[in-house]
PDB file of C-alpha atoms and ligand atoms in Angstrom:
ATOM      1  CA  MET A   1     -45.496 -14.162  42.551  1.00 53.00           C
ATOM      2  CA  ALA A   2     -43.804 -16.408  40.131  1.00 56.00           C
ATOM      3  CA  ARG A   3     -47.078 -16.517  38.001  1.00 58.00           C
ATOM      4  CA  TRP A   4     -47.027 -12.882  36.651  1.00 60.00           C
ATOM      5  CA  LYS A   5     -43.158 -13.274  35.139  1.00 62.00           C
ATOM      6  CA  PHE A   6     -44.360 -15.516  32.260  1.00 66.00           C
ATOM      7  CA  PRO A   7     -46.899 -12.286  30.753  1.00 80.00           C
ATOM      8  CA  VAL A   8     -44.320  -9.976  31.057  1.00 84.00           C
ATOM      9  CA  GLY A   9     -41.889 -11.735  29.157  1.00 84.00           C
ATOM     10  CA  ILE A  10     -44.125 -12.086  26.634  1.00 88.00           C
ATOM     11  CA  PHE A  11     -44.691  -8.647  26.463  1.00 89.00           C
ATOM     12  CA  LYS A  12     -40.925  -7.637  26.507  1.00 91.00           C
ATOM     13  CA  ALA A  13     -40.715 -10.348  23.421  1.00 93.00           C
ATOM     14  CA  MET A  14     -43.716  -8.554  21.227  1.00 93.00           C
ATOM     15  CA  ARG A  15     -41.955  -4.858  21.679  1.00 94.00           C
ATOM     16  CA  ILE A  16     -38.874  -5.940  20.703  1.00 95.00           C
ATOM     17  CA  ALA A  17     -40.648  -7.649  17.736  1.00 94.00           C
ATOM     18  CA  TRP A  18     -42.626  -4.429  17.104  1.00 94.00           C
ATOM     19  CA  ILE A  19     -39.327  -2.272  16.996  1.00 93.00           C
ATOM     20  CA  ASN A  20     -36.978  -4.180  14.422  1.00 91.00           C
ATOM     21  CA  LEU A  21     -40.341  -4.535  12.726  1.00 91.00           C
ATOM     22  CA  TRP A  22     -40.335  -0.559  11.498  1.00 91.00           C
ATOM     23  CA  ARG A  23     -36.606  -1.149  11.216  1.00 90.00           C
ATOM     24  CA  LYS A  24     -34.594  -0.162   7.991  1.00 85.00           C
ATOM     25  CA  ASN A  25     -33.987  -3.430   6.275  1.00 82.00           C
ATOM     26  CA  ILE A  26     -30.034  -4.621   6.605  1.00 82.00           C
ATOM     27  CA  VAL A  27     -30.177  -7.672   4.747  1.00 87.00           C
ATOM     28  CA  ILE A  28     -29.969  -7.095   0.971  1.00 88.00           C
ATOM     29  CA  GLN A  29     -30.435  -9.212  -2.022  1.00 90.00           C
ATOM     30  CA  TYR A  30     -27.048 -10.238  -3.224  1.00 89.00           C
ATOM     31  CA  PRO A  31     -26.144 -10.228  -6.111  1.00 88.00           C
ATOM     32  CA  HIS A  32     -29.229  -8.106  -7.482  1.00 92.00           C
ATOM     33  CA  GLU A  33     -28.092  -5.785  -4.882  1.00 90.00           C
ATOM     34  CA  ARG A  34     -24.807  -4.362  -3.190  1.00 87.00           C
ATOM     35  CA  TYR A  35     -23.317  -2.448  -0.708  1.00 84.00           C
ATOM     36  CA  GLU A  36     -21.219   1.178  -2.035  1.00 86.00           C
ATOM     37  CA  LEU A  37     -17.976   0.210  -0.411  1.00 88.00           C
ATOM     38  CA  PRO A  38     -16.731   3.024   1.698  1.00 90.00           C
ATOM     39  CA  GLU A  39     -14.184   5.131   0.176  1.00 89.00           C
ATOM     40  CA  ARG A  40     -10.999   3.948   1.840  1.00 88.00           C
ATOM     41  CA  ALA A  41     -11.973   0.056   1.610  1.00 90.00           C
ATOM     42  CA  ARG A  42      -9.412  -1.992   0.295  1.00 91.00           C
ATOM     43  CA  TRP A  43      -9.460  -5.470  -1.241  1.00 92.00           C
ATOM     44  CA  SER A  44      -6.604  -7.074  -3.587  1.00 94.00           C
ATOM     45  CA  VAL A  45      -3.896  -5.491  -5.091  1.00 96.00           C
ATOM     46  CA  GLU A  46      -4.088  -3.674  -8.304  1.00 96.00           C
ATOM     47  CA  MET A  47      -2.429  -2.326 -11.396  1.00 97.00           C
ATOM     48  CA  THR A  48      -2.925   1.748 -11.548  1.00 97.00           C
ATOM     49  CA  LEU A  49      -3.056   2.519 -15.163  1.00 96.00           C
ATOM     50  CA  ASP A  50      -2.118   5.916 -16.499  1.00 93.00           C
ATOM     51  CA  GLU A  51      -4.976   8.148 -18.935  1.00 93.00           C
ATOM     52  CA  ASN A  52      -3.281   5.901 -21.863  1.00 94.00           C
ATOM     53  CA  GLY A  53      -4.332   2.828 -20.142  1.00 94.00           C
ATOM     54  CA  HIS A  54      -0.522   1.777 -20.025  1.00 95.00           C
ATOM     55  CA  HIS A  55       0.887   0.941 -16.255  1.00 96.00           C
ATOM     56  CA  THR A  56       3.529   2.873 -14.548  1.00 96.00           C
ATOM     57  CA  CYS A  57       6.126   0.150 -13.234  1.00 97.00           C
ATOM     58  CA  THR A  58       9.613   1.035 -12.924  1.00 96.00           C
ATOM     59  CA  GLY A  59      10.488  -2.821 -11.918  1.00 96.00           C
ATOM     60  CA  CYS A  60      12.267  -1.554  -8.766  1.00 96.00           C
ATOM     61  CA  LYS A  61      10.960  -4.203  -6.353  1.00 97.00           C
ATOM     62  CA  ILE A  62      10.507  -1.998  -3.887  1.00 97.00           C
ATOM     63  CA  CYS A  63       7.117  -3.208  -2.855  1.00 98.00           C
ATOM     64  CA  GLU A  64       8.303  -6.871  -3.148  1.00 97.00           C
ATOM     65  CA  ASN A  65      11.098  -5.932  -0.709  1.00 97.00           C
ATOM     66  CA  THR A  66       8.055  -4.341   1.805  1.00 97.00           C
ATOM     67  CA  CYS A  67       5.377  -7.245   1.653  1.00 97.00           C
ATOM     68  CA  ALA A  68       6.376  -8.702   5.059  1.00 95.00           C
ATOM     69  CA  ASP A  69       4.646 -11.981   3.382  1.00 95.00           C
ATOM     70  CA  TYR A  70       6.663 -12.592   0.595  1.00 97.00           C
ATOM     71  CA  ILE A  71       3.250 -12.188  -1.591  1.00 97.00           C
ATOM     72  CA  ILE A  72       4.807 -10.493  -4.503  1.00 98.00           C
ATOM     73  CA  ASN A  73       7.684 -12.064  -6.728  1.00 97.00           C
ATOM     74  CA  ILE A  74       8.786  -9.634  -9.529  1.00 97.00           C
ATOM     75  CA  ASP A  75      10.972 -10.964 -11.990  1.00 97.00           C
ATOM     76  CA  VAL A  76      12.667  -8.719 -14.130  1.00 97.00           C
ATOM     77  CA  SER A  77      15.596  -8.706 -16.523  1.00 97.00           C
ATOM     78  CA  VAL A  78      17.792  -6.057 -17.693  1.00 96.00           C
ATOM     79  CA  ASP A  79      19.561  -5.660 -20.962  1.00 93.00           C
ATOM     80  CA  GLU A  80      22.688  -4.221 -22.039  1.00 93.00           C
ATOM     81  CA  GLU A  81      21.709  -0.985 -22.130  1.00 91.00           C
ATOM     82  CA  ARG A  82      19.818  -1.175 -18.768  1.00 91.00           C
ATOM     83  CA  ASN A  83      16.316  -1.336 -19.994  1.00 94.00           C
ATOM     84  CA  LYS A  84      14.062  -3.543 -17.585  1.00 96.00           C
ATOM     85  CA  HIS A  85      12.055  -5.775 -19.007  1.00 97.00           C
ATOM     86  CA  ILE A  86       9.549  -7.524 -16.190  1.00 97.00           C
ATOM     87  CA  ASN A  87       8.653 -11.220 -17.026  1.00 97.00           C
ATOM     88  CA  HIS A  88       6.600 -11.178 -14.202  1.00 97.00           C
ATOM     89  CA  TRP A  89       4.823  -9.603 -11.737  1.00 98.00           C
ATOM     90  CA  LEU A  90       3.040 -12.058  -9.403  1.00 97.00           C
ATOM     91  CA  TYR A  91       0.357 -11.843  -6.800  1.00 97.00           C
ATOM     92  CA  GLN A  92      -0.576 -14.223  -4.383  1.00 96.00           C
ATOM     93  CA  ARG A  93      -3.615 -12.642  -3.513  1.00 93.00           C
ATOM     94  CA  GLY A  94      -5.376 -15.675  -1.481  1.00 91.00           C
ATOM     95  CA  ALA A  95      -2.518 -15.057   1.035  1.00 94.00           C
ATOM     96  CA  CYS A  96      -2.168 -11.152   0.966  1.00 95.00           C
ATOM     97  CA  MET A  97      -3.759  -9.900   4.009  1.00 95.00           C
ATOM     98  CA  MET A  98      -4.173  -6.659   2.166  1.00 94.00           C
ATOM     99  CA  CYS A  99      -2.636  -4.696   4.880  1.00 95.00           C
ATOM    100  CA  GLY A 100      -1.599  -1.707   2.016  1.00 95.00           C
ATOM    101  CA  LEU A 101       1.992  -1.590   2.938  1.00 97.00           C
ATOM    102  CA  CYS A 102       2.889  -2.533  -1.073  1.00 97.00           C
ATOM    103  CA  VAL A 103       1.177   0.758  -2.183  1.00 97.00           C
ATOM    104  CA  GLU A 104       2.527   3.117   0.236  1.00 97.00           C
ATOM    105  CA  ALA A 105       6.095   1.746  -0.247  1.00 97.00           C
ATOM    106  CA  CYS A 106       5.923   2.351  -4.516  1.00 97.00           C
ATOM    107  CA  PRO A 107       7.280   5.391  -5.156  1.00 95.00           C
ATOM    108  CA  PHE A 108       6.030   5.791  -8.634  1.00 95.00           C
ATOM    109  CA  GLY A 109       1.848   5.271  -7.935  1.00 95.00           C
ATOM    110  CA  ALA A 110       1.898   2.172 -10.053  1.00 97.00           C
ATOM    111  CA  ILE A 111      -0.012  -0.195  -7.626  1.00 97.00           C
ATOM    112  CA  HIS A 112      -3.328   0.836  -5.713  1.00 96.00           C
ATOM    113  CA  MET A 113      -5.836  -1.389  -3.455  1.00 96.00           C
ATOM    114  CA  GLY A 114      -8.757  -2.300  -5.720  1.00 94.00           C
ATOM    115  CA  LYS A 115     -12.189  -2.883  -4.119  1.00 91.00           C
ATOM    116  CA  ASN A 116     -13.107  -5.820  -6.146  1.00 89.00           C
ATOM    117  CA  ILE A 117     -14.060  -7.991  -3.507  1.00 88.00           C
ATOM    118  CA  GLU A 118     -15.773 -11.032  -5.330  1.00 88.00           C
ATOM    119  CA  LEU A 119     -12.779 -13.055  -4.662  1.00 88.00           C
ATOM    120  CA  ALA A 120     -13.595 -16.250  -4.250  1.00 88.00           C
ATOM    121  CA  TYR A 121     -12.579 -18.922  -6.959  1.00 90.00           C
ATOM    122  CA  PHE A 122     -12.990 -22.578  -7.467  1.00 93.00           C
ATOM    123  CA  ASP A 123      -9.253 -23.293  -8.701  1.00 93.00           C
ATOM    124  CA  LYS A 124      -6.551 -22.706  -5.969  1.00 89.00           C
ATOM    125  CA  GLU A 125      -4.825 -21.926  -9.025  1.00 90.00           C
ATOM    126  CA  ASP A 126      -6.486 -18.931  -9.650  1.00 91.00           C
ATOM    127  CA  LEU A 127      -5.289 -16.953  -6.380  1.00 92.00           C
ATOM    128  CA  THR A 128      -2.370 -16.105  -7.860  1.00 94.00           C
ATOM    129  CA  ASP A 129      -2.428 -13.230 -10.616  1.00 93.00           C
ATOM    130  CA  ASP A 130       0.364 -12.400 -12.986  1.00 96.00           C
ATOM    131  CA  LEU A 131      -0.265  -8.183 -12.739  1.00 96.00           C
ATOM    132  CA  LEU A 132       1.955  -7.749 -15.907  1.00 96.00           C
ATOM    133  CA  THR A 133       3.592 -10.112 -18.203  1.00 96.00           C
ATOM    134  CA  ASP A 134       6.271  -9.916 -20.515  1.00 96.00           C
ATOM    135  CA  THR A 135       6.419  -6.083 -20.750  1.00 96.00           C
ATOM    136  CA  ASP A 136       8.994  -3.347 -20.496  1.00 96.00           C
ATOM    137  CA  ALA A 137       9.528  -1.421 -17.381  1.00 96.00           C
ATOM    138  CA  VAL A 138       8.744   2.238 -17.113  1.00 95.00           C
ATOM    139  CA  LYS A 139      12.016   4.073 -16.963  1.00 92.00           C
ATOM    140  CA  PRO A 140      11.761   6.266 -13.602  1.00 87.00           C
ATOM    141  CA  PRO A 141      11.891  10.113 -13.826  1.00 79.00           C
ATOM    142  CA  ARG A 142      15.260  11.542 -13.315  1.00 78.00           C
ATOM    143  CA  LYS A 143      15.203  14.570 -10.820  1.00 75.00           C
ATOM    144  CA  GLU A 144      16.985  17.658 -11.542  1.00 77.00           C
ATOM    145  CA  ARG A 145      19.837  18.410  -9.469  1.00 78.00           C
ATOM    146  CA  PRO A 146      20.287  22.049  -8.308  1.00 77.00           C
ATOM    147  CA  ALA A 147      23.190  23.388  -9.826  1.00 77.00           C
ATOM    148  CA  PRO A 148      26.060  23.944  -7.215  1.00 76.00           C
ATOM    149  CA  THR A 149      26.074  27.216  -5.473  1.00 75.00           C
ATOM    150  CA  ALA A 150      29.515  28.745  -3.469  1.00 65.00           C
ATOM    151  CA  LYS A 151      28.384  27.811  -0.659  1.00 62.00           C
ATOM    152  CA  SER A 152      27.688  23.883  -1.409  1.00 57.00           C
ATOM    153  CA  GLU A 153      31.143  23.598  -3.502  1.00 60.00           C
ATOM    154  CA  PRO A 154      33.159  20.822  -2.359  1.00 60.00           C
ATOM    155  CA  VAL A 155      36.339  21.598  -0.323  1.00 57.00           C
ATOM    156  CA  SER A 156      39.308  19.799  -1.124  1.00 61.00           C
ATOM    157  CA  GLN A 157      41.003  16.937   0.955  1.00 62.00           C
ATOM    158  CA  GLU A 158      44.358  19.400   1.181  1.00 62.00           C
ATOM    159  CA  ALA A 159      42.058  22.356   1.967  1.00 55.00           C
ATOM    160  CA  ALA A 160      40.018  20.521   4.293  1.00 54.00           C
ATOM    161  CA  HIS A 161      43.337  20.094   5.613  1.00 58.00           C
ATOM    162  CA  ASP A 162      44.901  23.185   6.254  1.00 57.00           C
ATOM    163  CA  GLY A 163      41.646  24.370   7.577  1.00 49.00           C
ATOM    164  CA  ALA A 164      42.363  21.910  10.265  1.00 47.00           C
ATOM    165  CA  GLY A 165      45.863  22.631  11.023  1.00 47.00           C
ATOM    166  CA  LYS A 166      44.926  26.424  11.248  1.00 46.00           C
ATOM    167  CA  THR A 167      42.253  26.096  13.492  1.00 44.00           C
ATOM    168  CA  GLY A 168      44.192  23.673  15.448  1.00 44.00           C
ATOM    169  CA  LYS A 169      46.835  26.238  15.689  1.00 43.00           C
ATOM    170  CA  SER A 170      44.608  28.865  16.628  1.00 42.00           C
ATOM    171  CA  THR A 171      43.227  26.806  19.222  1.00 42.00           C
ATOM    172  CA  LYS A 172      46.484  26.072  20.796  1.00 43.00           C
ATOM    173  CA  GLU A 173      47.306  29.436  20.022  1.00 45.00           C
ATOM    174  CA  GLU A 174      44.187  30.631  22.204  1.00 44.00           C
ATOM    175  CA  GLY A 175      44.828  28.192  24.780  1.00 43.00           C
ATOM    176  CA  GLY A 176      48.735  29.050  25.021  1.00 42.00           C
ATOM    177  CA  ALA A 177      47.563  32.861  25.515  1.00 41.00           C
ATOM    178  CA  ASP A 178      45.033  31.850  28.267  1.00 44.00           C
ATOM    179  CA  GLY A 179      47.462  30.139  30.047  1.00 41.00           C
ATOM    180  CA  ASP A 180      49.882  33.193  30.209  1.00 43.00           C
ATOM    181  CA  ASN A 181      47.319  35.181  31.269  1.00 41.00           C
ATOM    182  CA  SER A 182      46.368  32.793  34.158  1.00 35.00           C
TER     183      SER A 182
HETATM  184  S1  SF4 B   1       4.935  -1.694  -8.149  1.00 94.80           S
HETATM  185 FE1  SF4 B   1       5.961   0.208  -7.640  1.00 94.80          FE
HETATM  186  S2  SF4 B   1       7.492  -0.370  -6.598  1.00 94.80           S
HETATM  187 FE2  SF4 B   1       6.470  -2.332  -7.346  1.00 94.80          FE
HETATM  188  S3  SF4 B   1       8.291  -2.837  -8.704  1.00 94.80           S
HETATM  189 FE3  SF4 B   1       6.560  -1.786  -9.806  1.00 94.80          FE
HETATM  190  S4  SF4 B   1       7.367   0.747  -9.466  1.00 94.80           S
HETATM  191 FE4  SF4 B   1       8.397  -0.465  -7.900  1.00 94.80          FE
HETATM  192  S1  SF4 B   2      -1.007  -5.698   0.558  1.00 94.80           S
HETATM  193 FE1  SF4 B   2       0.301  -5.916   2.217  1.00 94.80          FE
HETATM  194  S2  SF4 B   2       0.359  -8.274   2.444  1.00 94.80           S
HETATM  195 FE2  SF4 B   2      -0.621  -7.801   0.460  1.00 94.80          FE
HETATM  196  S3  SF4 B   2       0.988  -7.814  -1.064  1.00 94.80           S
HETATM  197 FE3  SF4 B   2       0.905  -5.807  -0.365  1.00 94.80          FE
HETATM  198  S4  SF4 B   2       2.214  -5.562   1.418  1.00 94.80           S
HETATM  199 FE4  SF4 B   2       1.810  -7.310   1.064  1.00 94.80          FE
END
C-alpha cells in the first residue's frame, strides 16, 4: 500500500509546478523595473510646495507637538514685529514610523507623506533631514469674524445681574403664589 504513495506525491508536485509555470511573474527586475505604488501609500514626511514652489509652513509647531515619537524638531525665532523665522525644521526619517499624524494635524497643509521608497543610506547622519533651513515662516491667513448681531451682543455684568435679580424675584413671587394657592 505504501508503495503507491511515492508516485502520487510526484504527480502532485508536478501539478503545482505546472500551475506556477503559467502564473504571472511577481518578481520584477529592480531597479530597472518598479512597482506602481498604491494611491494611499505613504513613506517619509515631505514639504508641500505651492504653485510657485514655496513652502506654506507657518512655524506653528502643531506637527511637532502631535508626533508621539518626537521625530520633528522645529526651531523658530520671532522678531520684534512678531514675524516668525524658521531656523531649522528637523525630521528624523530613520526613526519615523510614518503614521501620518503630523500631516493630519497640520492646519495649513504644509506637509504630506511622500512616496519615495528609496530611503536607504550609508551614513546614519543622512537619516535626519532639515526640511526648512533659515527661511521665513508663512503668515497664517486671518479668518474674518462675522459682524456682531443684536442677538450675539455681549450682556453687561449689571444687566446680567439685574436680569438674574428679576428672575429670582419672579421665581419667588411665583413660588409665593403657589404657596398661597396651596
Ligand atoms: S508643518 Fe504645518 S503644523 Fe508643522 S509647523 Fe508647519 S504649518 Fe505648523
Ligand atoms: S509620520 Fe508619525 S512618527 Fe513620523 S513624524 Fe509624523 S507623527 Fe511623527
